[in-house]
Steps between C-alpha positions, in 0.01 A plus 500: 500500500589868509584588835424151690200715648229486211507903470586495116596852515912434495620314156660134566817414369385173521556412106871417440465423124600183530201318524317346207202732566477754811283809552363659817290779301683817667553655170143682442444300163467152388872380390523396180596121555109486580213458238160604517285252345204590556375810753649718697747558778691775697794552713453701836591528848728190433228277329360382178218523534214287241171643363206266400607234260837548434783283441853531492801292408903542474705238269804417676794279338705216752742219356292265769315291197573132667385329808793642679338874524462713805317802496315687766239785525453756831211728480372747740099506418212654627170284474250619215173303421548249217860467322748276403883484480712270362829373327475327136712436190269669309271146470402353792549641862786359738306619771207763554338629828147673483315695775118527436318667745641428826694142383787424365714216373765382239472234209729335269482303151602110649683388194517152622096491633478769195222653693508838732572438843386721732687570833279621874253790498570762759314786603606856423313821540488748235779782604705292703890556417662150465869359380467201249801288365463287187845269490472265208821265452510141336149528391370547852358820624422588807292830620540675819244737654655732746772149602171269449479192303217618229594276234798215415448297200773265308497450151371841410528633132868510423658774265573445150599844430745747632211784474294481821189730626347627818149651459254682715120498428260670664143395439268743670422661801776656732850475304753305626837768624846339416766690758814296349564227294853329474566168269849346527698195415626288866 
């Protein structure tokens, strides 16, 4: 975060440049390794912040394309209503949490079942700040909720391409606020 305190009034130097995809939305405008699909978003007070039916997406490139990958994802999210995040190749998801109204929970693609599998339901209130981990690595990915289980899953989609994607969609109703998001090889 920012300060450590949630104020979002003093810029982060949180970012090193190193990572394979960082941002904690201090700069006043979307950065341009972000694309708006569909909708619209703005950057204030230290938050992107989504309108009704919006989605967004950033293409990342990694060499992890084998079973021997390791990639993580930290964000720093307040609750909306009904959205989704997730990591994909571009085809089918590695992993994907959605909220929807007061629930959330993560899902893979099984390719071994080849079926989704879906991981515990937990309760979460609309405007509640929370830290979530995705760690994917030898085709199993895990998801943390604020250092809880949510979600752990072997044999989920493996990468065939270098070019990977996190995306943000927000359905309706209050928009989901993204206060950082860091992905980086471990």
């Amino acid at each position: 975060d920012d300060t450590g305190d949630d104020d979002d009034t003093t810029p982060g130097s949180s970012c090193s440049g190193s990572e394979q995809l960082c941002d904690d939305f201090e700069d006043g405008s979307l950065d341009s390794m972000w694309s708006v699909e569909e909708g619209n978003v703005s950057e204030s007070d230290g938050r992107l912040k989504f309108d009704d039916n919006t989605l967004i997406s950033s293409n990342f490139t990694t060499s992890l394309v084998s079973s021997d990958y390791s990639l993580k994802l930290l964000g720093e999210i307040v609750a909306g209503e009904n959205y989704s995040l997730g990591l994909s190749d571009g085809n089918m998801g590695w992993v994907t949490v959605s909220h929807r109204w007061g629930n959330i929970w993560a899902s893979c693609y099984d390719n071994v079942q080849e079926d989704l599998i879906y991981g515990n339901e937990v309760s979460l209130a609309s405007g509640t700040t929370y830290d979530l981990e995705i760690s994917v690595y030898g085709g199993h990915s895990s998801v943390f909720l604020n250092d809880t289980v949510l979600f752990s899953q072997d044999d989920c989609w493996l990468n065939a391409y270098s070019n990977l994607k996190f995306s943000v969609a927000n359905d309706s109703d209050d928009g989901v606020e993204l206060e950082k998001i860091v992905v980086d090889e471990f």
